[in-house]
Short mmCIF file of N, CA and C and ligand atoms in Angstrom, two decimals:
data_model
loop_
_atom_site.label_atom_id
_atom_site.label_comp_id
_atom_site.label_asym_id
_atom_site.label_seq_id
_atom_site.Cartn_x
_atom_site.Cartn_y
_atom_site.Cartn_z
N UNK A 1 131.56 45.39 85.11
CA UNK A 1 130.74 45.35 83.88
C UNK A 1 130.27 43.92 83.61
N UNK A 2 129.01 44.24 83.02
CA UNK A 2 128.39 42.47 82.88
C UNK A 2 128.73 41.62 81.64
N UNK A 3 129.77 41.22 81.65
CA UNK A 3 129.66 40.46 80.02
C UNK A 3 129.73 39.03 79.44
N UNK A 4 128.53 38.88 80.24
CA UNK A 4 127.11 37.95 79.99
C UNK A 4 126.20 38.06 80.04
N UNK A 5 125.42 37.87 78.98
CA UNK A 5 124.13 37.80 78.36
C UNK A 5 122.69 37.08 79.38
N UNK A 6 122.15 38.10 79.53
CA UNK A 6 121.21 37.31 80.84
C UNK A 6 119.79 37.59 79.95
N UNK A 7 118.96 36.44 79.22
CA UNK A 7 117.59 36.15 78.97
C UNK A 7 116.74 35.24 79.52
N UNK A 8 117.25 34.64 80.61
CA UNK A 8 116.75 33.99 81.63
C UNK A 8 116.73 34.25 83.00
N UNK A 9 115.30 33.86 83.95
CA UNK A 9 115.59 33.77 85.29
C UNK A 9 115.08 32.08 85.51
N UNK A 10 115.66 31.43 86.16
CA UNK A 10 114.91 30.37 86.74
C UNK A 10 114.83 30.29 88.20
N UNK A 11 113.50 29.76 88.88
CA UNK A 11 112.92 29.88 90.14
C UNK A 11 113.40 28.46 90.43
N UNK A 12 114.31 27.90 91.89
CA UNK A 12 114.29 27.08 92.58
C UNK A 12 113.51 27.31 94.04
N UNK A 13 113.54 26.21 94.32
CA UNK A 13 113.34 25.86 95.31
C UNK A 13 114.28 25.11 96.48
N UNK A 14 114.74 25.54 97.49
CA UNK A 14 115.95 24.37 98.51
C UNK A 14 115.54 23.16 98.40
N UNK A 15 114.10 22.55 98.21
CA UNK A 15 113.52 21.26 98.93
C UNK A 15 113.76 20.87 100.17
N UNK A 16 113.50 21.41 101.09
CA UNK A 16 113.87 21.77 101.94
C UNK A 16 112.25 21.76 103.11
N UNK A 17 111.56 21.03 104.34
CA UNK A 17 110.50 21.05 104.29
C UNK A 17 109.86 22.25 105.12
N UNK A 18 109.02 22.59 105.12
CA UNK A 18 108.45 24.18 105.64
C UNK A 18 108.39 24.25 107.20
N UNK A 19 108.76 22.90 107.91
CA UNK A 19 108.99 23.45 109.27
C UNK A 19 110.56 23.32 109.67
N UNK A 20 111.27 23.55 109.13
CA UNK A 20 112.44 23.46 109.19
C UNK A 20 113.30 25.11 108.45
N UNK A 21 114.62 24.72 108.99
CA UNK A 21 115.18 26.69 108.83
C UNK A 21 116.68 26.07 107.88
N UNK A 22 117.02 26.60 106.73
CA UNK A 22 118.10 26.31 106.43
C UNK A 22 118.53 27.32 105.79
N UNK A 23 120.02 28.44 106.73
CA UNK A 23 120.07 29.36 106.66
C UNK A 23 121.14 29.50 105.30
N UNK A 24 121.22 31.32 104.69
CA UNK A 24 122.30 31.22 103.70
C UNK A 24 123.49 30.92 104.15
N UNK A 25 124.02 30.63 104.75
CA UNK A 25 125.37 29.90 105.41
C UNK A 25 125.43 28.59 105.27
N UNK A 26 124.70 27.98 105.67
CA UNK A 26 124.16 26.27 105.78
C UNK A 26 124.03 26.16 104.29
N UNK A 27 122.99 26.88 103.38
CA UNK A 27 122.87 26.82 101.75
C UNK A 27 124.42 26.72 101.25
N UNK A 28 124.87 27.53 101.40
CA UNK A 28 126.53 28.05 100.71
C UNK A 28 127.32 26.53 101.29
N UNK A 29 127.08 26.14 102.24
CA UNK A 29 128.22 25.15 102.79
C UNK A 29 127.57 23.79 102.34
N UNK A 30 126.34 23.41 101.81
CA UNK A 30 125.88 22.54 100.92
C UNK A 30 126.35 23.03 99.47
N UNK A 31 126.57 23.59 98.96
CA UNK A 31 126.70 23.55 97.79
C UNK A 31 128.89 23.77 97.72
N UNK A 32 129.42 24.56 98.75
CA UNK A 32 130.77 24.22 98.67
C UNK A 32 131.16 22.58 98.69
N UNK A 33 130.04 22.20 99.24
CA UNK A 33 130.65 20.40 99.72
C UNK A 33 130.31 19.87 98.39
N UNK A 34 129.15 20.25 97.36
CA UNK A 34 129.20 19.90 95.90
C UNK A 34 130.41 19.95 95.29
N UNK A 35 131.44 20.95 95.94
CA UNK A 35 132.90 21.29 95.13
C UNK A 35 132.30 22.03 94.32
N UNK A 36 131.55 23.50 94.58
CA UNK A 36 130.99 24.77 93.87
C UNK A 36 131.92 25.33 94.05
N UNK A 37 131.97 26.83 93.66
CA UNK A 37 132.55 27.69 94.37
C UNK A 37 132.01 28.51 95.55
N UNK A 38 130.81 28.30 95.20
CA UNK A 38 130.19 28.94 96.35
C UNK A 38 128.76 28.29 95.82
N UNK A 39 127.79 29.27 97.03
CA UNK A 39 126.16 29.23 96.52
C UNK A 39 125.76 28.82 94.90
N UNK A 40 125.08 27.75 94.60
CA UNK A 40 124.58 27.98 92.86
C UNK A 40 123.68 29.18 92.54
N UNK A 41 122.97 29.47 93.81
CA UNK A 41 121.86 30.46 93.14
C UNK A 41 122.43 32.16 92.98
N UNK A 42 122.18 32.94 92.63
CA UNK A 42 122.36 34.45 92.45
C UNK A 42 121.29 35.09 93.92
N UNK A 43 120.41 34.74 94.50
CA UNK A 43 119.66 34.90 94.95
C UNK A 43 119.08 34.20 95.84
N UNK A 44 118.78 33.99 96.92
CA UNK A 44 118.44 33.39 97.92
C UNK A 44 117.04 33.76 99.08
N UNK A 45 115.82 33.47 98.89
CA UNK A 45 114.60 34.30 99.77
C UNK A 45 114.47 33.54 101.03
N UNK A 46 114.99 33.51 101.68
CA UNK A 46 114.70 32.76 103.37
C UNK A 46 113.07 33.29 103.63
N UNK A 47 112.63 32.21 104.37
CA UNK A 47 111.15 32.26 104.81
C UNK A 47 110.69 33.65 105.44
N UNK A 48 111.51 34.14 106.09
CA UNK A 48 111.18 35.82 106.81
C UNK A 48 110.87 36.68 105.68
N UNK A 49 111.50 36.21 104.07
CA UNK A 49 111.33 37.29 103.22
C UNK A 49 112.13 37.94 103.01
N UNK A 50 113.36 37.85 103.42
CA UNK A 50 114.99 38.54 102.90
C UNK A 50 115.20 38.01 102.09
N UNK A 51 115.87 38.94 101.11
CA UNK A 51 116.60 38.37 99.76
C UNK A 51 117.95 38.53 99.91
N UNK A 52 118.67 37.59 99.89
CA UNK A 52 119.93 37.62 100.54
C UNK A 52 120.91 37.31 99.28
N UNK A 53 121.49 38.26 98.49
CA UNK A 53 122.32 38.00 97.41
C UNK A 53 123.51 36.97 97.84
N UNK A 54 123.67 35.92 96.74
CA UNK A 54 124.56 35.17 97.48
C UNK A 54 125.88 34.57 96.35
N UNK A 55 125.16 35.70 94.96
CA UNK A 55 126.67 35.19 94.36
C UNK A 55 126.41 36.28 92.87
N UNK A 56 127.21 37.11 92.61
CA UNK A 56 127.63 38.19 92.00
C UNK A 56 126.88 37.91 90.10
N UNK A 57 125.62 38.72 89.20
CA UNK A 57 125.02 38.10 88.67
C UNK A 57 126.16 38.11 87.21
N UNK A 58 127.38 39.20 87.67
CA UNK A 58 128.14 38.52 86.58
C UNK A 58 129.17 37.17 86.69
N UNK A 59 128.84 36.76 87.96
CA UNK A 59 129.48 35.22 87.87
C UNK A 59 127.91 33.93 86.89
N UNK A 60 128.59 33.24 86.02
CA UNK A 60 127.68 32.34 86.10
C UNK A 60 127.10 31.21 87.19
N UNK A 61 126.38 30.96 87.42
CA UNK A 61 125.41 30.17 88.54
C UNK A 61 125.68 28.57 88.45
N UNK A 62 125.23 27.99 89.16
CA UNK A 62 125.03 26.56 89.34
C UNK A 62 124.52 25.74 89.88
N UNK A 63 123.02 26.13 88.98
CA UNK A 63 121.56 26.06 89.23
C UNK A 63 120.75 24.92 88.59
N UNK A 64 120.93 25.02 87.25
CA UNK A 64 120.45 24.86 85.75
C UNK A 64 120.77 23.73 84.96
N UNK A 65 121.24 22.72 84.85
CA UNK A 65 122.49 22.27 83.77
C UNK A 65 122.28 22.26 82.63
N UNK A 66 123.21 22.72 81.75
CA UNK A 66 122.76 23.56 80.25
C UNK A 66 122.14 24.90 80.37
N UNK A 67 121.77 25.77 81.17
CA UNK A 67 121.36 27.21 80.88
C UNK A 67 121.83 27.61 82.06
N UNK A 68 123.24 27.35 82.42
CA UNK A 68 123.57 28.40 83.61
C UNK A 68 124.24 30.02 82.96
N UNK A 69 124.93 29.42 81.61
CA UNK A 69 125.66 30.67 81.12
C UNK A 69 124.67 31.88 80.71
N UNK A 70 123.81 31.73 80.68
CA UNK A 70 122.21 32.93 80.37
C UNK A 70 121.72 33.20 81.38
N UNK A 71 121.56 32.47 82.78
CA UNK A 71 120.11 32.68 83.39
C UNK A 71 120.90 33.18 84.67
N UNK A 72 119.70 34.18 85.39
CA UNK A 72 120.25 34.10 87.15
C UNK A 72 119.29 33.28 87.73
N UNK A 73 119.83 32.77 88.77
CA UNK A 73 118.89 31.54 89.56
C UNK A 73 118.71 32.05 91.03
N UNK A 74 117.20 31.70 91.31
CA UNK A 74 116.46 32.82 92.20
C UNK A 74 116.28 30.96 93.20
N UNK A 75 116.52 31.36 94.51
CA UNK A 75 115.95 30.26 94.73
C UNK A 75 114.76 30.51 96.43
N UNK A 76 113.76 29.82 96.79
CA UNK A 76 113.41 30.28 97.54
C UNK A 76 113.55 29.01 98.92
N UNK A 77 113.24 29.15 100.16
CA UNK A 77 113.82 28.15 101.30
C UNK A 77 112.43 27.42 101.24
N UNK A 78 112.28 26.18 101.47
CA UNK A 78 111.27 25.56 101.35
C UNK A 78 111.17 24.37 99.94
N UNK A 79 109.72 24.30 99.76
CA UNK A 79 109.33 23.50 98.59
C UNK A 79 108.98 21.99 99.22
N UNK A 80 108.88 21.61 100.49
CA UNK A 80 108.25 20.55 101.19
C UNK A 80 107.59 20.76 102.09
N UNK A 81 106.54 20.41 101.98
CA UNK A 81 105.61 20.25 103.43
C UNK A 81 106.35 19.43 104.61
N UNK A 82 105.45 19.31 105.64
CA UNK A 82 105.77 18.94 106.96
C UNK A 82 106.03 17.75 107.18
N UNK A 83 105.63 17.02 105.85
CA UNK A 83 105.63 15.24 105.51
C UNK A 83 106.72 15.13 104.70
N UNK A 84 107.24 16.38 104.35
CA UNK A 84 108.21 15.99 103.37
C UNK A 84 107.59 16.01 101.49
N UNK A 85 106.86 15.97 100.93
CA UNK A 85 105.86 16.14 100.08
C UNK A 85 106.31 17.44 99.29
N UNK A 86 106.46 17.63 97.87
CA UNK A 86 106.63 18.76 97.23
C UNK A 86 105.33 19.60 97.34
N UNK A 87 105.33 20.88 98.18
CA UNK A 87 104.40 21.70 98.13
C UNK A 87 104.89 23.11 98.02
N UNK A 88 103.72 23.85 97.43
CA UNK A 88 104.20 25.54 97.49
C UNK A 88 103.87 25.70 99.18
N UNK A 89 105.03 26.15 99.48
CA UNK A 89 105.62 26.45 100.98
C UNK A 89 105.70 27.66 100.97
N UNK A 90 105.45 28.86 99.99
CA UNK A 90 106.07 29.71 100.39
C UNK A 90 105.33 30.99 101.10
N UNK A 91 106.08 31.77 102.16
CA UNK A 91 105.30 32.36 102.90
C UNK A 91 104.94 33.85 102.00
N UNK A 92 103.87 34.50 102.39
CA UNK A 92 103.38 35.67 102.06
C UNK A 92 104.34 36.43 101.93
N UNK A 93 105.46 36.81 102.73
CA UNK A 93 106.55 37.67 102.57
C UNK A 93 107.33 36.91 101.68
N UNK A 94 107.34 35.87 100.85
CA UNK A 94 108.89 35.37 100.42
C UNK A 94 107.95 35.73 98.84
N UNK A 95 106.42 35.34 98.39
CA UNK A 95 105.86 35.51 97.79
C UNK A 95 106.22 37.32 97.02
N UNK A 96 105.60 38.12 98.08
CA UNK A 96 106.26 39.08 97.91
C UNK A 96 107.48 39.83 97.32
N UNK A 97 108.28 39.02 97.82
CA UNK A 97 109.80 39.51 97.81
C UNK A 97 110.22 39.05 96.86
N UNK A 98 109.86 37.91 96.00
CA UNK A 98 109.87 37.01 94.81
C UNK A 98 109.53 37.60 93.74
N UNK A 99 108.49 38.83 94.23
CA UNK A 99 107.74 39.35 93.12
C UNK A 99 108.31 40.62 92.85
N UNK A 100 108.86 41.16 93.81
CA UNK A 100 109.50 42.62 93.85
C UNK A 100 110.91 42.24 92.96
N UNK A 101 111.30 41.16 93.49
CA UNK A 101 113.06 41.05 92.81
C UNK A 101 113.41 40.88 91.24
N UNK A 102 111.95 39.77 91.07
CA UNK A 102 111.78 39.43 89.27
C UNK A 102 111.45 40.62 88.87
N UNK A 103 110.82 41.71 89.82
CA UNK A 103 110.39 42.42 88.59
C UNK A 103 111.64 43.42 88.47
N UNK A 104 112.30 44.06 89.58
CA UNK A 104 113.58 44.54 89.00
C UNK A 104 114.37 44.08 88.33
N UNK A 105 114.54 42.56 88.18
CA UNK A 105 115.64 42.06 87.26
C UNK A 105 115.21 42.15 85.39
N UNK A 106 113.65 41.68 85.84
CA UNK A 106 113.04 42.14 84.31
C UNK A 106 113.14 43.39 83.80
N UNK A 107 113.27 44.56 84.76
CA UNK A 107 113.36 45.66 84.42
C UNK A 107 114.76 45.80 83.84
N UNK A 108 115.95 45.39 84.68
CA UNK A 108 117.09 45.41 84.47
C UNK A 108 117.59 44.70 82.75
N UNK A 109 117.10 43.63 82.87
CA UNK A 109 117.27 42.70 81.84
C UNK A 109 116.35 42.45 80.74
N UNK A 110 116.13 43.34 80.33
CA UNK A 110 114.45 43.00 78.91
C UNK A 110 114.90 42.32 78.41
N UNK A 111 113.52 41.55 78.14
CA UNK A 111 113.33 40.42 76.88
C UNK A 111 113.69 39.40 77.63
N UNK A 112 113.99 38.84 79.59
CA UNK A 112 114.46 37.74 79.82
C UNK A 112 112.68 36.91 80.16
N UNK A 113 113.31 35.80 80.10
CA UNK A 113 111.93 34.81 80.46
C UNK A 113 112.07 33.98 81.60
N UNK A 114 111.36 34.17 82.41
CA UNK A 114 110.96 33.61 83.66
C UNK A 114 109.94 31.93 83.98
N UNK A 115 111.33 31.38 84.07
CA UNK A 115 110.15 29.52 84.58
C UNK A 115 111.01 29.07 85.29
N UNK A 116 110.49 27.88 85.91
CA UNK A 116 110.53 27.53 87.21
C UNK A 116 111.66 26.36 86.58
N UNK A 117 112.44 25.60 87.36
CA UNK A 117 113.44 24.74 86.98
C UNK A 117 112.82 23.58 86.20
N UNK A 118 111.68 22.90 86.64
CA UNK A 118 110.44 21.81 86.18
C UNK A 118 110.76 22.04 84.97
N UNK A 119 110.61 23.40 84.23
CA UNK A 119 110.51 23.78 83.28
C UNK A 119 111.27 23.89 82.13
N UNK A 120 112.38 23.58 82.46
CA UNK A 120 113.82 23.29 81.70
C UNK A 120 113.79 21.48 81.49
N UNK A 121 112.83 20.90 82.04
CA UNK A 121 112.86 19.01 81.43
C UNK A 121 112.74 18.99 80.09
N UNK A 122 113.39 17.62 79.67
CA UNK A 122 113.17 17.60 78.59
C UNK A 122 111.53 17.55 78.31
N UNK A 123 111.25 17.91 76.51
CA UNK A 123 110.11 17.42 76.30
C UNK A 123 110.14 15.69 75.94
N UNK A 124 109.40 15.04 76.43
CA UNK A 124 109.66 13.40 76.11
C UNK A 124 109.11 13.24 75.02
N UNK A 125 107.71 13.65 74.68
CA UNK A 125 106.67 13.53 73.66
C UNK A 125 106.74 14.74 72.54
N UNK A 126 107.86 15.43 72.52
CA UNK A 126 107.23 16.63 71.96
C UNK A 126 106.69 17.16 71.57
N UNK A 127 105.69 17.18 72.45
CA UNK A 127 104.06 18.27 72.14
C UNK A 127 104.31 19.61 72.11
N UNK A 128 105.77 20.15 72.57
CA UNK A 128 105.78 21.34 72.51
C UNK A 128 105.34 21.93 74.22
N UNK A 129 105.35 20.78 75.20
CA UNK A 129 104.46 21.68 76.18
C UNK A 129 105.41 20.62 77.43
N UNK A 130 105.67 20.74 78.50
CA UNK A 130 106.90 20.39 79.63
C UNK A 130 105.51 19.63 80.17
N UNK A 131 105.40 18.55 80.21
CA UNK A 131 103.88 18.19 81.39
C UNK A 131 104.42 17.42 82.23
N UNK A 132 103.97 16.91 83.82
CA UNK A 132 103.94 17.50 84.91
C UNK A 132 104.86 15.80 84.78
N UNK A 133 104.61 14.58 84.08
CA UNK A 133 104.66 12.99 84.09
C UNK A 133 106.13 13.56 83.55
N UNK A 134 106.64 14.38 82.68
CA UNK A 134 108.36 14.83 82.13
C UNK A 134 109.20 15.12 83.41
N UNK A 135 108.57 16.50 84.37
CA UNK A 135 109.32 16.91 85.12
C UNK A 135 110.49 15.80 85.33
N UNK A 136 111.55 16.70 86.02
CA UNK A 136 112.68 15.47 86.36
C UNK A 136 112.76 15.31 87.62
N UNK A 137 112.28 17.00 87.84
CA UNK A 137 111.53 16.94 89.21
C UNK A 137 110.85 18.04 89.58
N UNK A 138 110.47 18.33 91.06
CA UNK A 138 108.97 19.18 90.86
C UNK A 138 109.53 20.49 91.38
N UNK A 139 111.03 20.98 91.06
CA UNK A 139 111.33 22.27 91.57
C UNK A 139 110.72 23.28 90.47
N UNK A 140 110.52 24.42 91.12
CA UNK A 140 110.03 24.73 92.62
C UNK A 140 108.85 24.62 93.58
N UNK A 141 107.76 23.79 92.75
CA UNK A 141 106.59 23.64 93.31
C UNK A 141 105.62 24.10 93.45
N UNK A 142 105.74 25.43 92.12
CA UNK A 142 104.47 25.85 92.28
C UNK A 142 104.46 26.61 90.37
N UNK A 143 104.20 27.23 89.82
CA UNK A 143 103.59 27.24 88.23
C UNK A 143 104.48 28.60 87.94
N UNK A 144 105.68 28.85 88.33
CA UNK A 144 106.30 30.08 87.94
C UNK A 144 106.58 30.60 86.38
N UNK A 145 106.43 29.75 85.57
CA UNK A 145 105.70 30.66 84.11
C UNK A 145 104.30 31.32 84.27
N UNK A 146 103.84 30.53 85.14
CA UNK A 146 102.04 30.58 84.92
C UNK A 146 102.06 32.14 86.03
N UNK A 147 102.46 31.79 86.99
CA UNK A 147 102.72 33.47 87.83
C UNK A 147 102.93 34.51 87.78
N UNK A 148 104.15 34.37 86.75
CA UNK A 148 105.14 35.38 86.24
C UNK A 148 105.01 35.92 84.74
N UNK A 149 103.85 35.35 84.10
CA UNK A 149 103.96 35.96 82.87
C UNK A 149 103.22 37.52 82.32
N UNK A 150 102.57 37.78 83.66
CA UNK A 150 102.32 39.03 83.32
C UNK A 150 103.57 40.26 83.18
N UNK A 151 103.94 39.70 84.55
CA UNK A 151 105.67 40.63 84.80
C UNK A 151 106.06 40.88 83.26
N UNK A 152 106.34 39.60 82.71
CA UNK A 152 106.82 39.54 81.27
C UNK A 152 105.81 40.80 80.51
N UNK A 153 104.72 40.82 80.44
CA UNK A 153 104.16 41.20 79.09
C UNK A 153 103.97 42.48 79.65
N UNK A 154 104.58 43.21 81.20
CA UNK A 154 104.66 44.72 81.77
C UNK A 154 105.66 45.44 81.09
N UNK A 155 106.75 44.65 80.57
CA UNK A 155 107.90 44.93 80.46
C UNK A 155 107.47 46.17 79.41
ZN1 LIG B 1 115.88 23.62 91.15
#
């Protein structure tokens, strides 16, 4: 039984660069060497487009800092180009599979809200709005409020 409160998803990214393979094994054994318990994310999309569950969504995550106890954390392999450079890396199938998973979890979980980690910076200026000079950094690399907000308003 789940008893924690899930109104969040947040989208990572590995940083990780797009010609390169870093499997859920290799993920899990970077984040045990953090002294995790395991994987931070709930979710894991390797470049082929598998979603490879990698940690139980009634465990809390360790993804986030400050919104791990709410959110599951989706993360996808990639988020650098070939130079190394924060870019949307992600392939057509991971795109996909990104889109199929949020939307069962939204289904699962109403009323949760979907943004990208960027998106959790502080506001510096508070305009009320996360802009791009705040980020703390550029995970996941591509506009996952801006993607995902229809999902939201299907619900
Ligand atoms: Zn992140």
């Amino acid at each position: 039984m789940l008893t924690r409160k899930i109104n969040l998803i947040v989208i990572h990214c590995t940083a990780s660069r797009c010609t390169s393979t870093l499997t859920p094994q290799q993920l899990e054994r970077m984040h045990l060497a953090n002294g995790w318990s395991g994987c931070g994310y709930h979710y894991y999309i390797t470049r082929d487009g598998r979603i490879h569950p990698m940690r139980p969504i009634s465990a809390v995550g360790a993804h986030a800092k400050g919104y791990n106890t709410n959110s599951i954390g989706v993360a996808y392999e990639g988020g650098l180009d070939a130079n190394g450079k924060p870019a949307d890396t992600r392939t057509p199938m991971q795109i996909l599979s990104l889109r199929m998973l949020l939307q069962a979890l939204v289904r699962t979980f109403p009323g949760t809200r979907i943004c990208g980690h960027r998106d959790l910076s502080p506001d510096l200026n508070g305009n009320g709005i996360i802009e791009p000079s705040e980020y703390i950094k550029m995970c996941p690399c591509f506009n996952a409020a801006e993607e995902y907000k229809l999902l939201i308003r299907e619900q």
